PDB file of C-alpha atoms in Angstrom:
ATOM      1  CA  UNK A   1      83.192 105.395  84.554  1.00  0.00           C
ATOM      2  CA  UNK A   2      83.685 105.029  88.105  1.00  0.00           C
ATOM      3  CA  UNK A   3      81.032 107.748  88.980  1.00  0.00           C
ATOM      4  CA  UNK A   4      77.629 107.823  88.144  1.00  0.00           C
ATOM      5  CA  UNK A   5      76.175 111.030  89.750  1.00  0.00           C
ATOM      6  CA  UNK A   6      77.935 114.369  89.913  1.00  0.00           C
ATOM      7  CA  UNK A   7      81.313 114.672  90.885  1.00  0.00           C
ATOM      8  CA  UNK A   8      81.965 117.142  94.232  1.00  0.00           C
ATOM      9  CA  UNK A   9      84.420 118.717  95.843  1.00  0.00           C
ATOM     10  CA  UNK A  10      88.180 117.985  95.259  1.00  0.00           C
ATOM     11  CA  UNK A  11      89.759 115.500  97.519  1.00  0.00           C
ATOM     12  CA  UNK A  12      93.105 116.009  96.383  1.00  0.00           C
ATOM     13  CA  UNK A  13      94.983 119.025  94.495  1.00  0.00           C
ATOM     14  CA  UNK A  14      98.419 118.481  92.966  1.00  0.00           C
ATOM     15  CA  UNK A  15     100.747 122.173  92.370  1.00  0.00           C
ATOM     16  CA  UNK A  16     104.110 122.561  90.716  1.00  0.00           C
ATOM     17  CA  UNK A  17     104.799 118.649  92.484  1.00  0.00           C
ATOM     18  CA  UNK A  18     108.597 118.398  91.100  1.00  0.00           C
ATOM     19  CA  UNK A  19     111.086 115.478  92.413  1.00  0.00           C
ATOM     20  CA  UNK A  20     114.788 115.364  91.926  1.00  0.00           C
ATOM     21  CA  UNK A  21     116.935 112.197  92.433  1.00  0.00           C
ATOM     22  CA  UNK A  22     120.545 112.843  93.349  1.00  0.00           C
ATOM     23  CA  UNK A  23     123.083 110.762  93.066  1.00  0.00           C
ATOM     24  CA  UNK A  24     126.752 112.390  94.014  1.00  0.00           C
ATOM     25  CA  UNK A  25     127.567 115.071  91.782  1.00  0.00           C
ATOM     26  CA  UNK A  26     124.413 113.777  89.161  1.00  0.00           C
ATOM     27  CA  UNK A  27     120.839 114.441  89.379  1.00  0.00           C
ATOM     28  CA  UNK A  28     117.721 113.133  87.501  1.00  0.00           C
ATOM     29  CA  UNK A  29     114.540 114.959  87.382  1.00  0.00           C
ATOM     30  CA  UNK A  30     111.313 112.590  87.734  1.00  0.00           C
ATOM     31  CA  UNK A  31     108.612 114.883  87.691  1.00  0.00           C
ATOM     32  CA  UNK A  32     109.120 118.383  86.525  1.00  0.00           C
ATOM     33  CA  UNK A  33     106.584 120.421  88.239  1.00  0.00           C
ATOM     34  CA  UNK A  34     102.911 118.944  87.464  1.00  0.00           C
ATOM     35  CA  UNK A  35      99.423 120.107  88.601  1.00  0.00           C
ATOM     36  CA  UNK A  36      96.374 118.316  88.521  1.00  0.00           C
ATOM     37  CA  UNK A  37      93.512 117.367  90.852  1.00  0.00           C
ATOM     38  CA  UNK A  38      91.096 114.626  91.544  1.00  0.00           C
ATOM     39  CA  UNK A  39      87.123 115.166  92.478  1.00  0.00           C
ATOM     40  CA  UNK A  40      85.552 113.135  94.981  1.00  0.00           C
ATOM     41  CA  UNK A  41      83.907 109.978  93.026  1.00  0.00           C
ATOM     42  CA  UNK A  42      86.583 110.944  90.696  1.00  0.00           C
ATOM     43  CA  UNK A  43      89.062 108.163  88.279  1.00  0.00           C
ATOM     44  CA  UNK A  44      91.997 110.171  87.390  1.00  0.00           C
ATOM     45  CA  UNK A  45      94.867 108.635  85.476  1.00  0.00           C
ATOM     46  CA  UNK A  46      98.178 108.678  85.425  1.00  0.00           C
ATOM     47  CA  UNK A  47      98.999 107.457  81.945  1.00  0.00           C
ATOM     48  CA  UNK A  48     102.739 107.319  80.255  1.00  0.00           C
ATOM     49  CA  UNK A  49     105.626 104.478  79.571  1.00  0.00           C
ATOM     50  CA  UNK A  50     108.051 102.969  82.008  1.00  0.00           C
ATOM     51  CA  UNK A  51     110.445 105.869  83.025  1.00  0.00           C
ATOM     52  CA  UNK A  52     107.738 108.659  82.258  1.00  0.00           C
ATOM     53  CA  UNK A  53     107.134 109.603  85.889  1.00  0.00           C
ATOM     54  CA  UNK A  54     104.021 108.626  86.570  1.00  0.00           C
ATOM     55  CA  UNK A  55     104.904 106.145  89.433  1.00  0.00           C
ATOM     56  CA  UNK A  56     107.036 108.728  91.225  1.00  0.00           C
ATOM     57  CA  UNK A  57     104.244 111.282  91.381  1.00  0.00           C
ATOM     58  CA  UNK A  58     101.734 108.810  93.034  1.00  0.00           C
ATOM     59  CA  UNK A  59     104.558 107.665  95.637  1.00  0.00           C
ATOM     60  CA  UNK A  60     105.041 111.552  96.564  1.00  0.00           C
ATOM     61  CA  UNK A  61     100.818 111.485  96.790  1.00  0.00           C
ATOM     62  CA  UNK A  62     100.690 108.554  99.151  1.00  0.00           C
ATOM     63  CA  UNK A  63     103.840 109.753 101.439  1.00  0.00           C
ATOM     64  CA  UNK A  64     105.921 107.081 100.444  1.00  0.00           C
ATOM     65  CA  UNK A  65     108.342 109.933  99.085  1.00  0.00           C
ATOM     66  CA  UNK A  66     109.168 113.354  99.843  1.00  0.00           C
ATOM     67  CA  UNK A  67     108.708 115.987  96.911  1.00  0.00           C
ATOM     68  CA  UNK A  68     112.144 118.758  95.939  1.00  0.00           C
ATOM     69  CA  UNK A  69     109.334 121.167  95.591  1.00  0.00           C
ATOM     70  CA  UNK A  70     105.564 121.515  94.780  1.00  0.00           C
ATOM     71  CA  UNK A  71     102.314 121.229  97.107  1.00  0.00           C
ATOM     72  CA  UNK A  72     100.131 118.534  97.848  1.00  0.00           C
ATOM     73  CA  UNK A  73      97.049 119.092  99.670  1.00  0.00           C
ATOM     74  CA  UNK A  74      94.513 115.919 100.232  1.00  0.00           C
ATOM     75  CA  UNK A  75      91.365 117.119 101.778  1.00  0.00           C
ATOM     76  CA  UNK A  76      90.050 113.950 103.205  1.00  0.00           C
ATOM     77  CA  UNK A  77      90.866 111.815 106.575  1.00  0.00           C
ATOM     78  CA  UNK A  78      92.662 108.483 104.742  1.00  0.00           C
ATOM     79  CA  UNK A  79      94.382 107.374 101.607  1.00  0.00           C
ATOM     80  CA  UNK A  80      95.542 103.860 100.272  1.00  0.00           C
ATOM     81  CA  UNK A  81      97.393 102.353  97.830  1.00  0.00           C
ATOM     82  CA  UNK A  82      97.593  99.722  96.366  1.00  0.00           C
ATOM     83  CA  UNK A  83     100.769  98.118  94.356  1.00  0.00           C
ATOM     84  CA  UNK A  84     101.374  96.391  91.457  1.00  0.00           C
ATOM     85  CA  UNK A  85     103.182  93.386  92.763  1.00  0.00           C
ATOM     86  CA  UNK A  86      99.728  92.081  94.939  1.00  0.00           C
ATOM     87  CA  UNK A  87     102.161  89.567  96.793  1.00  0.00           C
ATOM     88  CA  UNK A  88     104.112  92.395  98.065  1.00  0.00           C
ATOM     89  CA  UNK A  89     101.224  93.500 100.218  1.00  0.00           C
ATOM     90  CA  UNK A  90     100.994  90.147 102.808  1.00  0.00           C
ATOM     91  CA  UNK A  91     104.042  89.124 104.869  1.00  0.00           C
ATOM     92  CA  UNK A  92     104.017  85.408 103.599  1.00  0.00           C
ATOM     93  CA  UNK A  93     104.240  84.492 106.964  1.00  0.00           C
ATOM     94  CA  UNK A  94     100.592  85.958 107.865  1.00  0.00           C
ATOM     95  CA  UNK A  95      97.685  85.021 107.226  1.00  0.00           C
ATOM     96  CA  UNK A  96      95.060  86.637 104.655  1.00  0.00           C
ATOM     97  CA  UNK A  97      93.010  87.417 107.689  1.00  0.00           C
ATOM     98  CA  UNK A  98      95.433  89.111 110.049  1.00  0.00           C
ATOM     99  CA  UNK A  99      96.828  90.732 106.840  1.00  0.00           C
ATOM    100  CA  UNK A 100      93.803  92.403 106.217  1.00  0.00           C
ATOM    101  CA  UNK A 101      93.131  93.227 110.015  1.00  0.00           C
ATOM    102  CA  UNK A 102      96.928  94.703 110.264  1.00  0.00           C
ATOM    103  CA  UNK A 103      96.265  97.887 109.365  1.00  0.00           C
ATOM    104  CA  UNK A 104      93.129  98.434 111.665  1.00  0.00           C
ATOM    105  CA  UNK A 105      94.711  97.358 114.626  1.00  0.00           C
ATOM    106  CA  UNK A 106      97.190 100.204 114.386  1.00  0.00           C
ATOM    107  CA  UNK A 107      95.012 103.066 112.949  1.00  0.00           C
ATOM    108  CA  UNK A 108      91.926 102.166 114.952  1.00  0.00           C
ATOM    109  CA  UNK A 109      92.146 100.504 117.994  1.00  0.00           C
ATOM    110  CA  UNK A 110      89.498  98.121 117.444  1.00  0.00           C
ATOM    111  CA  UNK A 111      89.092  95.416 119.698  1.00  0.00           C
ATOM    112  CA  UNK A 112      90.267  91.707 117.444  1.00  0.00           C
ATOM    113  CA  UNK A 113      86.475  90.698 117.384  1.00  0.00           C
ATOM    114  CA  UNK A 114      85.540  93.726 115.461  1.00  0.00           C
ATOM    115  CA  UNK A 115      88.553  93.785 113.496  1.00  0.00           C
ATOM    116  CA  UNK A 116      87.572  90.598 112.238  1.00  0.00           C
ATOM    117  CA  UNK A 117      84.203  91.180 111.296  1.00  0.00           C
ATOM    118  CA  UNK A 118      85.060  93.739 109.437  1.00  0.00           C
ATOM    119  CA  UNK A 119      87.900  91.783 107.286  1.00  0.00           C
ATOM    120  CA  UNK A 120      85.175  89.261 106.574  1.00  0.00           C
ATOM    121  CA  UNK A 121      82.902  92.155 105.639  1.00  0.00           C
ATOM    122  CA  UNK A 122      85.618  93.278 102.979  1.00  0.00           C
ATOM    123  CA  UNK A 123      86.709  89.553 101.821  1.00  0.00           C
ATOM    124  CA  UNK A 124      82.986  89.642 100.279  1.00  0.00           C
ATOM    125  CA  UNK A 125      83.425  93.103  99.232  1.00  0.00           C
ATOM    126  CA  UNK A 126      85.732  92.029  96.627  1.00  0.00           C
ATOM    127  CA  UNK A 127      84.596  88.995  96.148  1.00  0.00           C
ATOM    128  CA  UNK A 128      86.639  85.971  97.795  1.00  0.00           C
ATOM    129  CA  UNK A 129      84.732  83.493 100.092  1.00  0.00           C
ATOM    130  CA  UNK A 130      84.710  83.523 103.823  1.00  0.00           C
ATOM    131  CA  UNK A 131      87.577  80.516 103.620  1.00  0.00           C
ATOM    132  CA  UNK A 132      90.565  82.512 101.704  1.00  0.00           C
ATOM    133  CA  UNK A 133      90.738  84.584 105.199  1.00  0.00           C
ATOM    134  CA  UNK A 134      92.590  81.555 106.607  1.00  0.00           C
ATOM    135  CA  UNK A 135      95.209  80.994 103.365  1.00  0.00           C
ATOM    136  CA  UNK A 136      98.446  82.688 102.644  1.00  0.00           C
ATOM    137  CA  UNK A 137      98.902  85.113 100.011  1.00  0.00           C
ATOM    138  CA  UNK A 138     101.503  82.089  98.449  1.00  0.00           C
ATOM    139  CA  UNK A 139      98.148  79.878  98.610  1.00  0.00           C
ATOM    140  CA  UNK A 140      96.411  82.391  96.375  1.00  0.00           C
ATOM    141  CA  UNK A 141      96.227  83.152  92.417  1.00  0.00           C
ATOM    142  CA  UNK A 142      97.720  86.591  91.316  1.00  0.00           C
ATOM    143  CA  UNK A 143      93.661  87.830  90.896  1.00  0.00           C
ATOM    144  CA  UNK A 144      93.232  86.348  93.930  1.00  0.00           C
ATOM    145  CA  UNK A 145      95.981  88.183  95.804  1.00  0.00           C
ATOM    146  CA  UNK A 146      95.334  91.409  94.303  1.00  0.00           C
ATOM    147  CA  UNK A 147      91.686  90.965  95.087  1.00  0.00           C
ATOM    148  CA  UNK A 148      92.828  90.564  99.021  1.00  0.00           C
ATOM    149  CA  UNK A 149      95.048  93.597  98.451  1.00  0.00           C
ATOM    150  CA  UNK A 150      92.645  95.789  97.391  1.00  0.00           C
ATOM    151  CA  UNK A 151      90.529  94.319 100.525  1.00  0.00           C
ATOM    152  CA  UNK A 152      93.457  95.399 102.692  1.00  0.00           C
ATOM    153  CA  UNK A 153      93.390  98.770 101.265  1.00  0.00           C
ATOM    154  CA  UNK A 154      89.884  99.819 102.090  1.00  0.00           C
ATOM    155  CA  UNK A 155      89.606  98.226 105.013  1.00  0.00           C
ATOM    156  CA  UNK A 156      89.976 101.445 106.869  1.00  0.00           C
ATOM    157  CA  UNK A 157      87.807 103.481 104.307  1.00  0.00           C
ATOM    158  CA  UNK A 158      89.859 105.666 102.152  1.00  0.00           C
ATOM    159  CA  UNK A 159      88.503 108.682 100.398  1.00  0.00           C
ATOM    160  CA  UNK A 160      90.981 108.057  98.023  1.00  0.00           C
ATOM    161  CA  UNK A 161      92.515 104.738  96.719  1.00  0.00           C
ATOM    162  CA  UNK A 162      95.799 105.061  94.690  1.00  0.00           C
ATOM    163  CA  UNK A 163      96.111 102.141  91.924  1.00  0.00           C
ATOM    164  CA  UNK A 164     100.130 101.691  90.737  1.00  0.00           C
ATOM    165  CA  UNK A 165      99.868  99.287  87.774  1.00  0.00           C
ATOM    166  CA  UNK A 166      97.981  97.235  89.731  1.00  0.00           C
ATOM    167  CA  UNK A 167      96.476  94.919  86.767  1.00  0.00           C
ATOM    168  CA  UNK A 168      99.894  94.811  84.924  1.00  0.00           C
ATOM    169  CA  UNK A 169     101.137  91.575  85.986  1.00  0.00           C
ATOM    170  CA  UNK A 170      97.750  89.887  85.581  1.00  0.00           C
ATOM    171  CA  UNK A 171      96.342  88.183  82.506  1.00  0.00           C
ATOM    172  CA  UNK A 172      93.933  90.031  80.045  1.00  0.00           C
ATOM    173  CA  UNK A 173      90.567  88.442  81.953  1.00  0.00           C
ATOM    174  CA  UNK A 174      91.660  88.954  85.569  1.00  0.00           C
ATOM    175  CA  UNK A 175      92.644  92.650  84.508  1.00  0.00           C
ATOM    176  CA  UNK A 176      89.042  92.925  83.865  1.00  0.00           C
ATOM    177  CA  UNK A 177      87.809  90.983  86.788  1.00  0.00           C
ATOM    178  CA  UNK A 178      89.865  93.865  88.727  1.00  0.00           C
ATOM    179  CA  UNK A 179      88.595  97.070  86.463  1.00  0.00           C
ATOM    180  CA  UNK A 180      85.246  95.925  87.313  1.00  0.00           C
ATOM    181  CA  UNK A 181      86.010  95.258  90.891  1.00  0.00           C
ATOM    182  CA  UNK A 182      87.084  98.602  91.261  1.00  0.00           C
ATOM    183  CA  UNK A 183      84.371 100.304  90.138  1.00  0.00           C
ATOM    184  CA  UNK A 184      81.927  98.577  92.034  1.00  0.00           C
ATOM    185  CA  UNK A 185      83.734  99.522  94.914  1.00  0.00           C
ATOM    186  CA  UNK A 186      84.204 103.208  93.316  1.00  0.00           C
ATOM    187  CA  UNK A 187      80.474 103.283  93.353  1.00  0.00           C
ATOM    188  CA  UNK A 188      79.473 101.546  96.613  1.00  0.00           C
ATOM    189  CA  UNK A 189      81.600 103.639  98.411  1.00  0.00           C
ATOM    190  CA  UNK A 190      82.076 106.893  96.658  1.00  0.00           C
ATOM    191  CA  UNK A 191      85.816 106.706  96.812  1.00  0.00           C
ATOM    192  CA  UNK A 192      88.151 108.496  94.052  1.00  0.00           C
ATOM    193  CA  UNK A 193      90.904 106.734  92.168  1.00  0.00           C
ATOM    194  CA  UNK A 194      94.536 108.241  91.330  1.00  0.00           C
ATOM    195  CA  UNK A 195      95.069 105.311  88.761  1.00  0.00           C
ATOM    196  CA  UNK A 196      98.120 104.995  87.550  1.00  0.00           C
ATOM    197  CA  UNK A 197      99.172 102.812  84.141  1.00  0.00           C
ATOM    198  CA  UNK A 198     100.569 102.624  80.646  1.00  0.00           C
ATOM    199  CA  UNK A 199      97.907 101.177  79.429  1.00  0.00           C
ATOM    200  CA  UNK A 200      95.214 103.401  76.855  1.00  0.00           C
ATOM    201  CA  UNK A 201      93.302 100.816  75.944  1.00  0.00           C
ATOM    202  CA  UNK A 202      92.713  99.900  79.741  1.00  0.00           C
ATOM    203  CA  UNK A 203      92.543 103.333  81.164  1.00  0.00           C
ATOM    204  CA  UNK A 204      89.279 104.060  79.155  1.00  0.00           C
ATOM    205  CA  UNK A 205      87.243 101.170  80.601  1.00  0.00           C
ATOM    206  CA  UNK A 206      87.885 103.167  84.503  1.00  0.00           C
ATOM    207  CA  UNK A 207      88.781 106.845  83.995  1.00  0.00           C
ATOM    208  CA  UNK A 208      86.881 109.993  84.048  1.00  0.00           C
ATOM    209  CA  UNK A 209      89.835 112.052  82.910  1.00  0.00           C
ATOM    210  CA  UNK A 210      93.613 111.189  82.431  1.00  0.00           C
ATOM    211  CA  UNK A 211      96.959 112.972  82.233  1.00  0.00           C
ATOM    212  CA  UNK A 212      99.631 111.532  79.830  1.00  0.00           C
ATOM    213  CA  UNK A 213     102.949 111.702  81.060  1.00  0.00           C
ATOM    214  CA  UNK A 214     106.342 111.971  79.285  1.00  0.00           C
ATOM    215  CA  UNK A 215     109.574 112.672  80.802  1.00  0.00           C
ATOM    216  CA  UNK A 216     108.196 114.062  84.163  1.00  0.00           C
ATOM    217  CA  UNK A 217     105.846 116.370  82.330  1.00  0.00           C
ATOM    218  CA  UNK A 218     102.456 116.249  81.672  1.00  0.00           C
ATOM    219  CA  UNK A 219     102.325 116.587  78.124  1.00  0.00           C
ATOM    220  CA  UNK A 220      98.134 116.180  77.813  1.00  0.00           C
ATOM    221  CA  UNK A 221      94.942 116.213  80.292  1.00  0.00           C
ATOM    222  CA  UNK A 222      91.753 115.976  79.757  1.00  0.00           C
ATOM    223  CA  UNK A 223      88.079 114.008  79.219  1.00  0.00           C
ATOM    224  CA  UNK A 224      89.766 110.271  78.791  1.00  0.00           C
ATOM    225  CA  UNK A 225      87.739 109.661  75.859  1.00  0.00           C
ATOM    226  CA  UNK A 226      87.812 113.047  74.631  1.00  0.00           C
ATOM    227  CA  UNK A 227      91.982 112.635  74.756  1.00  0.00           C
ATOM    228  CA  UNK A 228      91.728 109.147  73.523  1.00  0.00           C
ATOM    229  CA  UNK A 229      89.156 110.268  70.363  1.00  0.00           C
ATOM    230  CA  UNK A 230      91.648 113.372  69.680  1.00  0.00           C
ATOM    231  CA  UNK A 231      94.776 113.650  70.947  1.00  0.00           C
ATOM    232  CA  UNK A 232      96.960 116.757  70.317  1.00  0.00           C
ATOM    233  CA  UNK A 233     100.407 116.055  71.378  1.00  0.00           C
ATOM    234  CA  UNK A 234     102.431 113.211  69.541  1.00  0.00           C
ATOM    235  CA  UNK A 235     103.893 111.596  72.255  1.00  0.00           C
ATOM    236  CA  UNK A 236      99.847 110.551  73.111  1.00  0.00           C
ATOM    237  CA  UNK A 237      99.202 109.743  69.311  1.00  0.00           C
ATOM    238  CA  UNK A 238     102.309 107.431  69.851  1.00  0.00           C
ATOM    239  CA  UNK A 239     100.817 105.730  72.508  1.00  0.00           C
ATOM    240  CA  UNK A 240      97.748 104.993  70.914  1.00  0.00           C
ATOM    241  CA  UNK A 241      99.500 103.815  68.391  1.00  0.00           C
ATOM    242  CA  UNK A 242     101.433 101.097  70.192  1.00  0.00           C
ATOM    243  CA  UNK A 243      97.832  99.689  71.558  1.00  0.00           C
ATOM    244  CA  UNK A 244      96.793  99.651  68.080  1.00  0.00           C
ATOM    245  CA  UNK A 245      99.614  97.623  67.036  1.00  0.00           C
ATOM    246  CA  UNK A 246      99.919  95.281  69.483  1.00  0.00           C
TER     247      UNK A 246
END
């Protein structure tokens, strides 16, 4: 999987997280109080079917929402993530390079010189040429894009990199262009991976250990391959079987 040597120390722990959507009188619980935790070097996935609240739970992880309840404690200096829709990630009016040097210039400080040298530094990272720093995300394929989105991500160095379906809307051998991109950089730089998907068949390829979600609850957790091998619930077995049958 993403980690070759021993995992470490947690660099994120997940308690009780619950989140409740109100809208007048009616509310709709999205995640119902789940606890898990990620080790550094770590692929943990998120793993369940559109609705199953699996995206919700990684938006309260990065910030991008506020939980009803619960406790989440990252112990590291810098988190990404990055989305499923790679196009999403680039103003179309900006170019790949100052894209990629965007997020820098605000967190860091760094002078434009050194901003740059370090967004040519990641272009090669993941594996685009020198020349796609001067195209638009529009210019690029969807690989391509989400390539220069995952560039974006680490360009400040995150402990922790949060994946939201982010090989959905990509054909079956770019999906595994990106799995393999990802954990190269896993292993380069040591970072852990909150990976979220609906995807079994997918998930094993990447993930240490996975949780299977199913209407806000985790319904299963464990060894990926262990969980894949022998599930217990039904709602997993279910799953499995849809991969099987497609």
């Amino acid at each position: 999987m993403i980690g070759e040597s021993v995992l470490e120390k947690e660099i994120l722990t997940v308690k009780k997280l619950h989140k409740v959507f109100r809208q007048g009188k009616q509310e709709f619980q999205a995640v119902d109080h789940i606890s898990f935790s990620i080790r550094q070097g770590e692929c943990f996935g998120l793993i369940g079917e559109s609705g199953s609240g699996k995206s919700t739970a990684a938006n309260m992880v990065s910030g991008l929402l506020k939980p009803t309840s619960g406790e989440i404690q990252f112990h590291g200096s810098n988190l990404q993530m990055v989305f499923q829709d790679p196009k999403a990630s680039f103003s179309p009016q900006m170019r790949i390079l100052d894209g990629l040097c965007e997020g820098l210039r605000y967190r860091t400080g760094l002078p434009r010189k050194e901003r740059e040298a370090r967004a040519y530094e990641v272009l090669e990272q993941v594996g685009l040429k020198r020349e796609y720093a001067r195209k638009y995300c529009y210019e690029l394929s969807g690989g391509e894009c989400q390539r220069a989105a995952i560039g974006r991500a680490i360009m400040i160095r995150p402990e922790l990199l949060i994946c939201d379906e982010v090989t959905s809307a990509l054909d079956v051998s770019v999906q595994e262009q990106i799995i393999l991109l990802l954990k190269k950089l896993g292993k380069d730089h040591r970072m852990s991976y909150l990976f979220i998907s609906h995807d079994l068949a997918l998930v094993s390829g990447i993930c240490d250990r996975i949780a299977v979600m199913h209407h806000g609850k985790i319904v299963e957790m464990g060894d990926t391959q262990e969980v894949i091998s022998h599930p217990k619930e039904e709602y997993t077995k279910r799953l499995l079987d849809s991969v099987l049958t497609i």
